[in-house]
Coordinates of C-alpha atoms in Angstrom, one line a residue:
M25 CA -10.4 -9.1 -17.2
A26 CA -10.1 -6.4 -14.6
I27 CA -13.3 -6.0 -12.6
I28 CA -13.6 -2.6 -11.1
R29 CA -16.5 -0.6 -9.7
P30 CA -17.2 2.9 -8.3
F31 CA -17.9 3.4 -4.6
E32 CA -19.2 5.9 -2.1
A33 CA -16.0 7.2 -0.6
L34 CA -15.6 8.6 2.8
R35 CA -13.4 11.7 2.1
P36 CA -12.5 15.0 3.8
P37 CA -14.0 18.3 2.9
V38 CA -11.7 20.4 0.7
H39 CA -10.4 22.7 3.4
L40 CA -9.4 19.7 5.6
A41 CA -7.8 17.5 2.9
P42 CA -4.2 18.8 3.6
R43 CA -4.6 18.2 7.3
V44 CA -6.1 14.7 6.9
A45 CA -3.8 13.3 4.2
A46 CA -1.0 11.1 5.6
L47 CA 1.8 8.8 4.3
P48 CA 1.0 5.1 4.2
Y49 CA 1.1 3.3 7.6
D50 CA 4.1 1.1 6.6
V51 CA 6.7 3.7 5.7
M52 CA 7.3 4.9 9.3
D53 CA 7.7 3.5 12.7
V54 CA 5.4 4.3 15.7
E55 CA 7.6 7.2 16.9
E56 CA 7.8 8.7 13.5
A57 CA 4.0 8.5 13.2
R58 CA 3.6 10.3 16.5
Q59 CA 5.8 13.0 15.4
M60 CA 4.1 13.3 12.0
A61 CA 0.7 13.6 13.5
G62 CA 1.9 16.0 16.2
E63 CA -0.9 18.2 17.4
N64 CA -3.0 17.5 14.3
S65 CA -6.2 15.9 15.5
D66 CA -7.3 15.5 11.9
S67 CA -4.3 13.5 10.7
F68 CA -5.3 10.2 9.1
L69 CA -2.5 8.6 11.1
H70 CA -5.0 8.4 14.0
I71 CA -6.9 5.8 11.9
S72 CA -4.1 4.1 10.0
R73 CA -1.6 4.1 13.0
P74 CA -4.0 4.3 16.0
E75 CA -1.3 3.1 18.4
I76 CA -0.1 6.7 18.4
D77 CA -3.1 7.5 20.7
L78 CA -2.2 4.7 23.2
P79 CA 0.6 4.4 25.7
A80 CA 4.0 3.4 24.2
S81 CA 3.8 0.2 26.2
V82 CA 0.9 -1.2 24.1
D83 CA 1.8 -3.7 21.5
P84 CA 1.1 -2.0 18.1
H85 CA -0.5 -5.3 16.9
A86 CA -2.8 -5.8 19.9
D87 CA -6.6 -5.9 19.4
E88 CA -6.8 -2.8 21.5
V89 CA -5.0 -0.9 18.8
H90 CA -7.5 -1.9 16.1
R91 CA -10.4 -1.0 18.3
Q92 CA -8.8 2.4 18.8
G93 CA -8.7 2.8 15.0
K94 CA -12.4 2.0 14.7
L95 CA -13.2 4.5 17.5
N96 CA -11.1 7.2 15.7
L97 CA -12.8 6.5 12.4
Q98 CA -16.2 7.0 14.1
R99 CA -15.0 10.2 15.6
F100 CA -13.8 11.5 12.3
I101 CA -17.2 10.8 10.8
E102 CA -19.0 12.4 13.7
R103 CA -16.8 15.5 13.5
K104 CA -17.3 15.6 9.7
V105 CA -13.6 15.3 9.1
L106 CA -14.7 12.5 6.7
I107 CA -18.0 12.7 4.8
Q108 CA -19.5 9.9 2.7
E109 CA -20.2 10.5 -1.0
A110 CA -23.9 10.5 -1.9
A111 CA -23.5 8.1 -4.8
P112 CA -20.9 5.7 -6.2
C113 CA -18.0 7.5 -8.0
Y114 CA -14.6 7.0 -9.4
Y115 CA -11.8 9.4 -8.6
I116 CA -8.8 10.5 -10.6
Y117 CA -5.7 11.1 -8.5
R118 CA -2.7 12.9 -9.8
Q119 CA 0.7 13.4 -8.1
R120 CA 3.6 15.4 -9.1
M121 CA 7.1 15.0 -7.6
G122 CA 9.6 17.2 -9.4
S123 CA 9.4 16.1 -13.1
I124 CA 7.5 12.9 -12.2
I125 CA 3.7 13.0 -12.8
Q126 CA 1.5 10.0 -12.3
T127 CA -2.2 10.0 -12.8
G128 CA -4.3 7.0 -11.6
L129 CA -7.9 5.8 -11.2
V130 CA -9.2 5.3 -7.7
A131 CA -11.6 2.4 -7.8
C132 CA -12.7 -0.7 -6.0
S133 CA -11.1 -3.9 -7.5
A134 CA -12.6 -7.3 -7.1
V135 CA -11.3 -9.8 -4.6
D136 CA -12.1 -12.5 -7.1
D137 CA -9.5 -11.0 -9.5
Y138 CA -6.8 -11.3 -6.8
V139 CA -7.9 -14.9 -6.0
T140 CA -7.9 -16.1 -9.6
G141 CA -4.7 -14.4 -10.6
A142 CA -6.1 -11.6 -12.8
I143 CA -4.3 -9.4 -10.3
K144 CA -0.6 -10.4 -10.4
K145 CA 1.7 -10.3 -7.4
H146 CA 5.5 -10.4 -7.3
E147 CA 6.2 -10.8 -3.6
H148 CA 5.3 -13.3 -0.9
T149 CA 3.5 -12.0 2.2
R150 CA 4.5 -12.6 5.8
A151 CA 1.8 -14.3 7.9
D152 CA 2.2 -11.9 10.9
K153 CA 1.9 -8.8 8.8
E154 CA -1.0 -10.3 6.9
E155 CA -2.9 -11.2 10.1
D156 CA -2.3 -7.7 11.4
R157 CA -3.9 -6.2 8.3
I158 CA -6.8 -8.6 8.5
K159 CA -7.6 -7.5 12.0
H160 CA -7.2 -3.9 11.1
I161 CA -9.5 -4.0 8.1
D162 CA -12.1 -6.2 9.7
T163 CA -12.3 -4.2 12.9
L164 CA -12.4 -0.9 11.1
D165 CA -15.0 -2.3 8.7
A166 CA -13.2 -0.4 5.9
N167 CA -10.3 -0.3 3.5
D168 CA -8.7 2.7 5.0
E169 CA -5.6 2.8 2.7
P170 CA -5.5 2.0 -1.0
V171 CA -3.4 -0.6 -2.7
F172 CA -1.1 0.7 -5.5
Y173 CA -1.7 -1.2 -8.8
I174 CA -0.3 -1.0 -12.3
F175 CA -1.9 -1.6 -15.7
R176 CA -0.1 -1.9 -19.0
D177 CA -0.4 1.3 -21.0
N178 CA -3.8 1.7 -22.5
P179 CA -4.2 4.9 -24.6
E180 CA -7.9 5.2 -24.3
V181 CA -7.9 5.0 -20.5
E182 CA -4.9 7.3 -20.3
T183 CA -6.7 9.9 -22.4
I184 CA -9.6 9.9 -20.0
L185 CA -7.3 10.3 -17.0
S186 CA -5.4 13.1 -18.8
E187 CA -8.4 15.0 -19.7
A188 CA -9.3 15.3 -16.1
S189 CA -6.9 18.2 -15.9
Y190 CA -9.1 20.2 -18.2
E191 CA -11.4 20.9 -15.2
P192 CA -10.4 22.4 -11.9
P193 CA -9.6 19.7 -9.4
D194 CA -11.7 19.0 -6.4
Y195 CA -8.6 18.8 -4.2
N196 CA -5.3 20.7 -4.9
F197 CA -2.6 20.9 -2.3
T198 CA 1.1 20.3 -1.8
T199 CA 2.4 18.2 1.1
N200 CA 5.5 19.3 3.1
D201 CA 7.7 16.9 1.1
G202 CA 7.0 19.0 -2.0
V203 CA 4.6 16.5 -3.7
S204 CA 1.5 18.0 -5.4
H205 CA -1.8 16.1 -5.0
K206 CA -4.9 16.7 -7.1
L207 CA -8.1 14.8 -7.1
W208 CA -11.1 14.9 -9.4
V209 CA -14.5 13.3 -8.5
V210 CA -15.9 11.3 -11.5
A211 CA -19.7 11.3 -10.9
D212 CA -20.9 11.3 -14.5
P213 CA -22.8 7.9 -15.0
Y214 CA -21.7 7.7 -18.7
L215 CA -18.0 8.2 -17.9
I216 CA -18.3 5.7 -14.9
D217 CA -19.8 3.1 -17.2
H218 CA -17.2 3.8 -19.9
L219 CA -14.2 3.4 -17.6
T220 CA -15.7 0.2 -16.1
K221 CA -16.0 -1.3 -19.6
L222 CA -12.6 -0.2 -20.7
F223 CA -11.0 -1.9 -17.7
S224 CA -13.0 -5.0 -18.4
N225 CA -10.9 -5.3 -21.5
I226 CA -7.6 -5.1 -19.6
P227 CA -6.7 -8.6 -18.8
T228 CA -4.3 -8.1 -15.9
L229 CA -3.5 -5.7 -13.1
Y230 CA -0.2 -5.8 -11.2
V231 CA 0.5 -5.1 -7.5
A232 CA 3.0 -2.3 -7.2
D233 CA 2.8 -1.7 -3.5
G234 CA 0.3 -3.4 -1.0
H235 CA 0.7 -7.1 -1.2
H236 CA -0.3 -7.5 2.5
R237 CA -3.4 -5.3 2.1
S238 CA -4.5 -7.2 -1.0
A239 CA -4.1 -10.6 0.7
A240 CA -5.9 -9.3 3.8
A241 CA -8.8 -8.0 1.7
A242 CA -9.2 -11.5 0.3
K243 CA -9.1 -13.1 3.8
V244 CA -11.6 -10.5 5.2
R245 CA -13.9 -11.4 2.3
D246 CA -13.7 -15.0 3.1
L247 CA -14.5 -14.4 6.8
R248 CA -17.5 -12.3 6.0
K249 CA -18.7 -14.7 3.3
A250 CA -18.6 -17.6 5.7
A251 CA -20.6 -15.5 8.3
N252 CA -23.2 -14.3 5.8
P253 CA -25.8 -17.0 4.8
N254 CA -27.3 -14.6 2.3
H255 CA -24.0 -13.8 0.5
T256 CA -24.5 -12.8 -3.1
G257 CA -21.0 -11.7 -4.2
N258 CA -22.1 -8.1 -4.6
E259 CA -21.5 -6.9 -1.1
E260 CA -18.9 -4.2 -0.5
Y261 CA -16.6 -6.7 1.2
N262 CA -16.1 -8.4 -2.1
F263 CA -14.2 -5.3 -3.3
F264 CA -11.2 -3.4 -2.0
L265 CA -9.7 0.1 -2.4
T266 CA -7.1 0.5 -5.2
V267 CA -5.4 3.3 -7.2
I268 CA -4.4 2.0 -10.7
F269 CA -1.7 3.7 -12.7
P270 CA -0.4 3.2 -16.2
E271 CA 3.1 1.6 -16.3
S272 CA 4.9 4.3 -18.2
Q273 CA 4.2 7.0 -15.6
L274 CA 5.6 5.1 -12.6
N275 CA 8.9 5.7 -10.9
I276 CA 10.7 2.9 -9.0
M277 CA 13.5 4.0 -6.7
P278 CA 16.1 1.6 -5.2
Y279 CA 15.4 -0.3 -2.1
N280 CA 18.7 -0.2 -0.2
R281 CA 20.0 -2.7 2.4
V282 CA 21.8 -2.3 5.8
V283 CA 23.2 -5.2 7.9
K284 CA 24.0 -5.0 11.6
D285 CA 27.2 -7.0 11.7
L286 CA 29.8 -8.7 9.4
N287 CA 28.9 -12.2 10.6
G288 CA 32.0 -12.7 12.7
L289 CA 34.4 -11.4 10.0
D290 CA 36.7 -8.4 10.4
A291 CA 36.7 -5.8 7.6
A292 CA 39.7 -7.3 5.7
Q293 CA 38.2 -10.8 5.8
F294 CA 34.8 -9.5 4.7
L295 CA 36.3 -7.6 1.7
A296 CA 38.2 -10.6 0.7
S297 CA 35.1 -12.7 0.7
V298 CA 33.1 -10.1 -1.3
A299 CA 35.9 -10.1 -3.9
T300 CA 35.3 -13.7 -4.8
C301 CA 32.1 -12.7 -6.7
F302 CA 32.4 -8.9 -7.2
E303 CA 35.0 -6.5 -8.5
V304 CA 35.6 -4.3 -5.5
T305 CA 36.8 -0.7 -6.1
P306 CA 37.2 2.0 -3.5
V307 CA 35.5 5.3 -4.6
S308 CA 35.8 8.8 -3.2
A309 CA 32.1 9.7 -2.9
P310 CA 28.7 8.0 -2.1
L311 CA 27.7 5.8 -4.9
A312 CA 24.3 5.5 -6.5
P313 CA 24.6 2.7 -9.1
E314 CA 24.0 3.8 -12.6
A315 CA 23.6 0.4 -14.2
R316 CA 22.3 -3.1 -13.5
H317 CA 24.6 -5.5 -11.7
Q318 CA 26.5 -2.6 -10.0
F319 CA 26.2 -1.9 -6.2
G320 CA 27.5 0.7 -3.8
M321 CA 28.8 -0.5 -0.4
Y322 CA 29.6 1.7 2.6
L323 CA 31.9 0.1 5.2
G324 CA 34.1 1.6 7.9
G325 CA 33.7 5.2 6.6
Q326 CA 34.6 4.2 3.0
W327 CA 32.5 3.8 -0.1
Y328 CA 33.2 1.0 -2.6
Q329 CA 31.8 0.1 -6.0
L330 CA 30.9 -3.6 -6.4
Q331 CA 30.6 -4.9 -9.9
A332 CA 29.1 -8.4 -10.2
K333 CA 31.4 -10.8 -12.1
P334 CA 30.0 -11.9 -15.5
E335 CA 29.3 -15.5 -14.3
L336 CA 26.8 -14.1 -11.8
T337 CA 24.8 -12.3 -14.5
D338 CA 24.8 -14.8 -17.3
E339 CA 23.3 -17.8 -15.6
G340 CA 20.3 -18.9 -13.7
S341 CA 16.7 -17.9 -13.9
T342 CA 15.3 -14.4 -14.7
V343 CA 14.7 -13.9 -11.0
G344 CA 18.2 -15.0 -10.2
R345 CA 19.6 -12.3 -12.5
L346 CA 17.9 -9.5 -10.7
D347 CA 20.2 -7.3 -8.8
V348 CA 18.4 -7.9 -5.5
S349 CA 18.9 -11.7 -6.1
I350 CA 22.5 -11.3 -7.0
L351 CA 23.3 -9.4 -3.9
Q352 CA 21.2 -11.9 -1.8
N353 CA 22.5 -15.1 -3.3
H354 CA 26.2 -14.2 -3.6
L355 CA 26.9 -11.8 -0.7
L356 CA 24.2 -11.4 1.9
H357 CA 23.6 -15.1 2.3
P358 CA 27.0 -16.8 1.8
V359 CA 29.1 -14.0 3.4
L360 CA 26.9 -12.3 5.9
G361 CA 24.7 -15.3 6.8
I362 CA 21.3 -13.6 5.9
E363 CA 19.5 -16.8 4.9
N364 CA 16.0 -15.4 4.8
P365 CA 15.8 -11.6 4.4
R366 CA 12.0 -11.6 5.1
T367 CA 12.5 -12.7 8.7
D368 CA 16.2 -12.1 9.6
K369 CA 16.4 -9.3 12.2
R370 CA 20.0 -8.5 11.2
I371 CA 19.0 -6.8 7.9
S372 CA 16.9 -3.7 7.4
F373 CA 15.7 -2.0 4.2
V374 CA 15.9 1.7 3.4
G375 CA 13.7 3.3 0.8
G376 CA 15.6 5.2 -1.9
I377 CA 13.7 8.4 -1.1
R378 CA 15.8 8.6 2.1
G379 CA 19.0 9.0 0.0
L380 CA 22.5 7.8 0.5
D381 CA 23.0 10.0 3.5
E382 CA 20.7 7.8 5.5
L383 CA 22.9 4.8 4.7
V384 CA 26.0 6.7 6.0
R385 CA 24.1 7.8 9.1
L386 CA 23.0 4.3 10.0
V387 CA 26.5 2.8 9.6
D388 CA 28.3 5.7 11.2
S389 CA 25.9 5.5 14.2
G390 CA 27.2 2.0 14.9
E391 CA 23.8 0.5 14.7
Y392 CA 24.7 -1.2 11.4
A393 CA 28.1 -2.4 10.1
V394 CA 27.6 -2.2 6.3
A395 CA 25.2 -0.7 3.8
F396 CA 24.5 -1.4 0.2
S397 CA 23.0 1.0 -2.4
M398 CA 21.1 -0.6 -5.2
H399 CA 20.1 0.1 -8.8
P400 CA 16.3 0.2 -9.1
T401 CA 14.3 -2.7 -10.5
G402 CA 12.5 -1.9 -13.7
I403 CA 8.7 -1.7 -14.2
K404 CA 9.0 -4.1 -17.2
E405 CA 11.0 -6.6 -15.1
L406 CA 8.3 -6.5 -12.4
M407 CA 5.4 -7.1 -14.8
D408 CA 7.2 -9.7 -16.9
L409 CA 8.1 -11.7 -13.8
A410 CA 4.6 -11.5 -12.4
D411 CA 3.2 -12.7 -15.7
D412 CA 5.4 -15.8 -15.4
D413 CA 4.1 -16.2 -11.8
Q414 CA 7.6 -15.7 -10.5
I415 CA 8.3 -14.2 -7.1
M416 CA 10.8 -11.5 -6.5
P417 CA 13.0 -11.3 -3.4
P418 CA 11.4 -9.1 -0.6
K419 CA 11.9 -5.4 -0.8
S420 CA 12.8 -5.3 -4.5
T421 CA 10.9 -2.1 -5.3
W422 CA 10.3 1.3 -3.7
F423 CA 7.7 3.4 -5.5
E424 CA 7.7 7.2 -5.2
P425 CA 5.7 9.4 -4.8
K426 CA 3.7 7.5 -2.2
L427 CA -0.1 7.6 -2.3
R428 CA -1.6 9.7 0.5
S429 CA -4.0 8.0 2.8
G430 CA -7.2 9.6 4.1
L431 CA -8.4 11.2 0.8
F432 CA -10.7 8.3 0.2
V433 CA -11.9 5.4 2.4
H434 CA -14.0 2.4 1.3
L435 CA -16.6 1.2 3.8
L436 CA -17.2 -2.6 3.8
S437 CA -20.8 -2.4 5.1

């Protein structure tokens, strides 16, 4: 069952919420974060990306950075940019991006659920990124950014979340990317108890985005448990910050790929190698694949459609038939020499929200040699694979809209 509980969030006063709210730490580099924060001293990026307040020469993973984040959090509290809730609450968070509307429950989920597998994951974590998140959370003494979770559609829960819109929201603002954000505070003890019981009958939650934050929350719990001779299991560090959405409301965008070189091949040799496993057709415009097993490729100023040959899609495991696996196993690895996309510095990943123009820009700049546009992985594929304890290739999914950080923070002590 899914164990959730309310918490006393640190959150901004209503008039500051638009200034505080920021994109997640991992969708930007340091320079982009500096530009996004700009002259805004209230931007949550000062906490989630505290290296922006230090010289560019400082390693963004250094202990100094995490200490700066702690200092910035304390300053936000002192300046009343973030104020702690008087009693434990749930929160209902609704985002609208064009025609996409997703409404989720902000709650603390149990570390034990992650450890026992009641929270299902679909990606491996990287040790270096996990260690960085452990230091960040432990030094901050807080979950500063929520993990994005999914539950299989549950009409009763969804009705409660939907009915939140009958009352004026506590927060209501639109960010500069056109995404609308509304937040309702759920303080009614009866409704809190009812939601807690409803989730206790939901057997499984699924990680959509935030594998490293989930794993780090578990490691921080272990560290604090070992250091606490009076550990009971009820301490705040046994729970971590999540926003949980019903599956039918979520939108997965493609996660595209760019590679720095052609692995020693010239363009003609590369195209000939690709043609052994894919039907290659030049096209006159940028290509966003409209069906599974179809890919766009941008090379030397020309777009191509790649169609995986039938033998690639009719054999192997369920994971092996995913588009991200087909591209990796039959092109990126054998042709371009990308053996491990999790660690190879020659490959980068571009979220679908950036569009095909970003792929063209990266290749035309000379920084990359070739780009691949993908068809998005399906929500059902993700959950079914997670149920079977199978692991998807890295960077298989890109969810939009992104949760905004800074609207709720969970203190660990």
